[in-house]
mmCIF file with all atom_site columns, C-alpha atoms in Angstrom:
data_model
loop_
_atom_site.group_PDB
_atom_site.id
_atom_site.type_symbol
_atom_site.label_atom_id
_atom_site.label_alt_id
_atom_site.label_comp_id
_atom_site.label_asym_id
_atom_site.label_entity_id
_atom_site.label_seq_id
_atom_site.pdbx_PDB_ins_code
_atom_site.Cartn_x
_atom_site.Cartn_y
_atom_site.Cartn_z
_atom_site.occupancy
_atom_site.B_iso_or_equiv
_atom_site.pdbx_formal_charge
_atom_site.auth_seq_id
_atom_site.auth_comp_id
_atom_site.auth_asym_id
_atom_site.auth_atom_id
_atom_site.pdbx_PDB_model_num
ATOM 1  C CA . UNK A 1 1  ? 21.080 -32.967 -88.122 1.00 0.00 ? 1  UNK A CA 1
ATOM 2  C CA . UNK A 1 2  ? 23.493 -31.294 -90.520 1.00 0.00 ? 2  UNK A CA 1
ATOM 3  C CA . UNK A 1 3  ? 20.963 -29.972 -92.543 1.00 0.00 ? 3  UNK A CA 1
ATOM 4  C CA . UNK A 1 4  ? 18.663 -28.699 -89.829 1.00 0.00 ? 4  UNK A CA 1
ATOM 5  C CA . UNK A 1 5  ? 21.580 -27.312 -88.337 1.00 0.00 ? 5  UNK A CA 1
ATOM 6  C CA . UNK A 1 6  ? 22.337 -25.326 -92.096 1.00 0.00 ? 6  UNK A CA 1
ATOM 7  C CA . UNK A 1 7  ? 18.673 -24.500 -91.816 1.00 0.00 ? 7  UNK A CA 1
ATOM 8  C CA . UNK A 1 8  ? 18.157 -23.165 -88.427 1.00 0.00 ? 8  UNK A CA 1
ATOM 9  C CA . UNK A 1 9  ? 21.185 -21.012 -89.547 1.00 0.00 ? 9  UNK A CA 1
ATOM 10 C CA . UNK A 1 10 ? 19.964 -19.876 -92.479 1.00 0.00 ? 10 UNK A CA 1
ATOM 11 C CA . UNK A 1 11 ? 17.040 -19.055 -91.120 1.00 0.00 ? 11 UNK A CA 1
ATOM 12 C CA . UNK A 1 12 ? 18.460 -16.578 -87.788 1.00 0.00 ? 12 UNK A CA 1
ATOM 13 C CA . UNK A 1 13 ? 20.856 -15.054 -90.816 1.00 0.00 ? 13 UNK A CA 1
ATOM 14 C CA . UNK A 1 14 ? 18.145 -13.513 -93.320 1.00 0.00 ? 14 UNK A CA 1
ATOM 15 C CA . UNK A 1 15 ? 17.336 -10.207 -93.550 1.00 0.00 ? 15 UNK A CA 1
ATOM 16 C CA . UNK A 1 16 ? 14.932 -8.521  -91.506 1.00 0.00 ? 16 UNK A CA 1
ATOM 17 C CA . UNK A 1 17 ? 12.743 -7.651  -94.535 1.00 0.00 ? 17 UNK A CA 1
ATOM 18 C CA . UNK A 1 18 ? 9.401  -9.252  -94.580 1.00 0.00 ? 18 UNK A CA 1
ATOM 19 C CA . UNK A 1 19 ? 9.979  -9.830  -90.662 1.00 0.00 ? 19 UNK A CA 1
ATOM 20 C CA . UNK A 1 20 ? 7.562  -9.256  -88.279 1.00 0.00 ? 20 UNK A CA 1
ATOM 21 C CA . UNK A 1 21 ? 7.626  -6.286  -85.753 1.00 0.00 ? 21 UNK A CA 1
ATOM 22 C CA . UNK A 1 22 ? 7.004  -6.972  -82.227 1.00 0.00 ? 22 UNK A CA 1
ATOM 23 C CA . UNK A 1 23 ? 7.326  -4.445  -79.381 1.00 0.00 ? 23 UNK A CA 1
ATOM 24 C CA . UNK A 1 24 ? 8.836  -5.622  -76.083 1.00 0.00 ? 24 UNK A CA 1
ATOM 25 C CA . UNK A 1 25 ? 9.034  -3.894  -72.845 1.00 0.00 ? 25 UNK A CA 1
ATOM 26 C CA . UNK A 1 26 ? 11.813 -5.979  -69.854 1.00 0.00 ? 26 UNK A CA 1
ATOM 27 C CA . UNK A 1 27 ? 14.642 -6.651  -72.674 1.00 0.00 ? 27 UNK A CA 1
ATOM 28 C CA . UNK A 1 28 ? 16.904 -6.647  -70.073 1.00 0.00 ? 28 UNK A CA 1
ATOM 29 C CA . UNK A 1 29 ? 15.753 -8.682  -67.434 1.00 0.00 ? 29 UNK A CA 1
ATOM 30 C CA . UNK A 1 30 ? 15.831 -12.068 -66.566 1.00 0.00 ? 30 UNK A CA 1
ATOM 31 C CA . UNK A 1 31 ? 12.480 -13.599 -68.418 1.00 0.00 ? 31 UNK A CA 1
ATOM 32 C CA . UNK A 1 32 ? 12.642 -10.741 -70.931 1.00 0.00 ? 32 UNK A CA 1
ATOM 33 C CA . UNK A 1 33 ? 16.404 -11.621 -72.059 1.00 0.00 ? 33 UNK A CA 1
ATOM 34 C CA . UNK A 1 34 ? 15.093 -15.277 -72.922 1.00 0.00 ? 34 UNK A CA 1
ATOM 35 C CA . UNK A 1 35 ? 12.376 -13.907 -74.512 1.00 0.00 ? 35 UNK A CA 1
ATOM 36 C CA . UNK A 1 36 ? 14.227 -11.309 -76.750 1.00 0.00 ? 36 UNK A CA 1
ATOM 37 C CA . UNK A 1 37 ? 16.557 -14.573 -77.453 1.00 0.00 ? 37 UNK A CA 1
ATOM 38 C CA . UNK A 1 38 ? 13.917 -16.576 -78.757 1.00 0.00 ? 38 UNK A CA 1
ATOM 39 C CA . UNK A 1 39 ? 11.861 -13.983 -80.877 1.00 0.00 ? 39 UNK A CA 1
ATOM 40 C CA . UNK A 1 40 ? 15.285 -12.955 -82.738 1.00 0.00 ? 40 UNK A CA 1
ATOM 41 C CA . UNK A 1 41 ? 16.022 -17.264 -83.358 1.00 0.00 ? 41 UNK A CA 1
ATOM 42 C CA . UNK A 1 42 ? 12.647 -16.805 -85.040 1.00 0.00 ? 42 UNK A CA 1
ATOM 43 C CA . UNK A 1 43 ? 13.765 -14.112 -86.928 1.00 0.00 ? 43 UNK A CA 1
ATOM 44 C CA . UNK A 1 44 ? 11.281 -11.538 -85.607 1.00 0.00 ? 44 UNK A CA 1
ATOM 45 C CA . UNK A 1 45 ? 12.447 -7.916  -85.434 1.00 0.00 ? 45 UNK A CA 1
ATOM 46 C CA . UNK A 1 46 ? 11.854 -6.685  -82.384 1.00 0.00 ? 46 UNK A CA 1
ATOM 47 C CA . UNK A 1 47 ? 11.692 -3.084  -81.344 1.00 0.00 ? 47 UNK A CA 1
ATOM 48 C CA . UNK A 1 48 ? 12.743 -2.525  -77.463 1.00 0.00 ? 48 UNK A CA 1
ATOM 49 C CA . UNK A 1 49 ? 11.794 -0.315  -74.817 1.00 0.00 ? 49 UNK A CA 1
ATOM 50 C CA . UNK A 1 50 ? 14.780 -0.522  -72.129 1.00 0.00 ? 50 UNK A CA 1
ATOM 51 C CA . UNK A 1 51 ? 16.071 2.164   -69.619 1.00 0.00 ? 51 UNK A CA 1
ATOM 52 C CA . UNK A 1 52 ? 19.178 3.227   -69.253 1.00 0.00 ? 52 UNK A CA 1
ATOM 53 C CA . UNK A 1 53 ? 21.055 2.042   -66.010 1.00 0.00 ? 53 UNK A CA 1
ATOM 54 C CA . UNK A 1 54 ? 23.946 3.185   -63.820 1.00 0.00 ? 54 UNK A CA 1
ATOM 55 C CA . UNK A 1 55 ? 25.822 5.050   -66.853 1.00 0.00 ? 55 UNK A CA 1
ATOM 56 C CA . UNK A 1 56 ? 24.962 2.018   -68.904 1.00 0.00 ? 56 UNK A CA 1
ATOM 57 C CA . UNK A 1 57 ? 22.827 2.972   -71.749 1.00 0.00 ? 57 UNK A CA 1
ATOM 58 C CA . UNK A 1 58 ? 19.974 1.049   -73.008 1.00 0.00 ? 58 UNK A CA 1
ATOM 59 C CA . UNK A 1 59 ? 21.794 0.211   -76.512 1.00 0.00 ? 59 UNK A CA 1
ATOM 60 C CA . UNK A 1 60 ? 24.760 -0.869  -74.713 1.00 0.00 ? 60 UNK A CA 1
ATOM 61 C CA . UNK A 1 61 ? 22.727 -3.167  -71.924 1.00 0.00 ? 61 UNK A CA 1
ATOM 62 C CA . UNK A 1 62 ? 21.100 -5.266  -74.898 1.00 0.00 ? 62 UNK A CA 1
ATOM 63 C CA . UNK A 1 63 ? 24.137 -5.637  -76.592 1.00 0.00 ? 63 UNK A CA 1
ATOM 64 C CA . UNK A 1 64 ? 25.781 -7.242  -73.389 1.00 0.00 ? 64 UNK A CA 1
ATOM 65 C CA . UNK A 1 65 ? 22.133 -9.432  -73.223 1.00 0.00 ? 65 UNK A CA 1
ATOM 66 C CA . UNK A 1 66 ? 23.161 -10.642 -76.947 1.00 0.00 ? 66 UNK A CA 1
ATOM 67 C CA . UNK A 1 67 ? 26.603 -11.235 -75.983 1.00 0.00 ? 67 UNK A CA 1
ATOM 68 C CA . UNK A 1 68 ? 25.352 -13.452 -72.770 1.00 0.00 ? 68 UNK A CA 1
ATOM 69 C CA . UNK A 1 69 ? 23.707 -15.486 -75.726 1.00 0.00 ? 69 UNK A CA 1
ATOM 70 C CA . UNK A 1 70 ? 26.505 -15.598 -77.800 1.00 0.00 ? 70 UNK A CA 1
ATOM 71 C CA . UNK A 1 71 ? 24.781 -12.915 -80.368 1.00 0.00 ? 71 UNK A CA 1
ATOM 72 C CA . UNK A 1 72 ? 26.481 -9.867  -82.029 1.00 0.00 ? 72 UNK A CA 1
ATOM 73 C CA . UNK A 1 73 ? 24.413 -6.742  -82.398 1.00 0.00 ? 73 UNK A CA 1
ATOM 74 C CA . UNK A 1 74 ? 25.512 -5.705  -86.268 1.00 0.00 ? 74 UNK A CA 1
ATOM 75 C CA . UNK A 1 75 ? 23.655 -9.340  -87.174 1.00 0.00 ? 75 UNK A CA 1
ATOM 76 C CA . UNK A 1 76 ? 20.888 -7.508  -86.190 1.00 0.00 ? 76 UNK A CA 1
ATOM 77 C CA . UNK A 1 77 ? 21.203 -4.033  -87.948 1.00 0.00 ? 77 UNK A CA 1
ATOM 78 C CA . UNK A 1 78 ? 17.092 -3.320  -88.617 1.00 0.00 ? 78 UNK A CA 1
ATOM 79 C CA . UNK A 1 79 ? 16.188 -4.609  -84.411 1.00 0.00 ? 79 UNK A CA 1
ATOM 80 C CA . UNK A 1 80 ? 15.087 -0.764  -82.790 1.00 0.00 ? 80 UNK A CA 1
ATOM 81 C CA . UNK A 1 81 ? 16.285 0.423   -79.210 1.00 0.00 ? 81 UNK A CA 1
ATOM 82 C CA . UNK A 1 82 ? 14.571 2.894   -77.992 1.00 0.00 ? 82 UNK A CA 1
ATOM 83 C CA . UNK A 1 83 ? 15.882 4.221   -74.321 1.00 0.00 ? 83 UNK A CA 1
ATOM 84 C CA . UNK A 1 84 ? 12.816 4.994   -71.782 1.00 0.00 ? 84 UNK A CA 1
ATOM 85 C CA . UNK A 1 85 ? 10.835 3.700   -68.829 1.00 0.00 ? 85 UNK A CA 1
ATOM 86 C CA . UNK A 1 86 ? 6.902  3.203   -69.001 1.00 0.00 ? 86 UNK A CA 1
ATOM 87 C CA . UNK A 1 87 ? 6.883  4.665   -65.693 1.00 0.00 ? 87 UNK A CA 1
ATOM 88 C CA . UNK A 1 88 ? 8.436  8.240   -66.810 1.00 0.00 ? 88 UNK A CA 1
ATOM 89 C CA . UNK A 1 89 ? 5.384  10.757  -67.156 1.00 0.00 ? 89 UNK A CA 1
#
């Protein structure tokens, strides 16, 4: 398990070159968080759509999603935030 563990590491550590985009929309809720979660273990980059929230801004509402996961947001310099709601016209 040592080496898996070394692995699985390794593997959420690399650069986001070569990575594969994917857009996500609901970041910061419940299913979304989880979601987020998994696509960074699997060393996607993702680029998020998230509103801002009672003064919170959308930047600082993923970071405190990472942090729930025990994630830091500098590991993940190249993952996009981009603050806005699909519902704005």
């Amino acid at each position: 398990t040592k080496m898996m563990n070394m692995k699985k590491q390794n593997h959420t550590k690399q650069s986001f070159k070569n990575k594969r985009k994917i857009f996500i929309t609901g970041a910061t809720g419940f299913l979304g968080s989880f979601i987020l979660n998994g696509l960074l273990d699997k060393g996607y980059q993702p680029l998020i759509l998230a509103r801002s929230l009672n003064n919170y801004s959308a930047a600082e509402r993923i970071t405190e999603i990472l942090n729930w996961f025990n994630k830091n947001i500098n590991d993940f310099p190249e993952m996009m935030i981009f603050e806005g709601n699909l519902d704005e016209k």
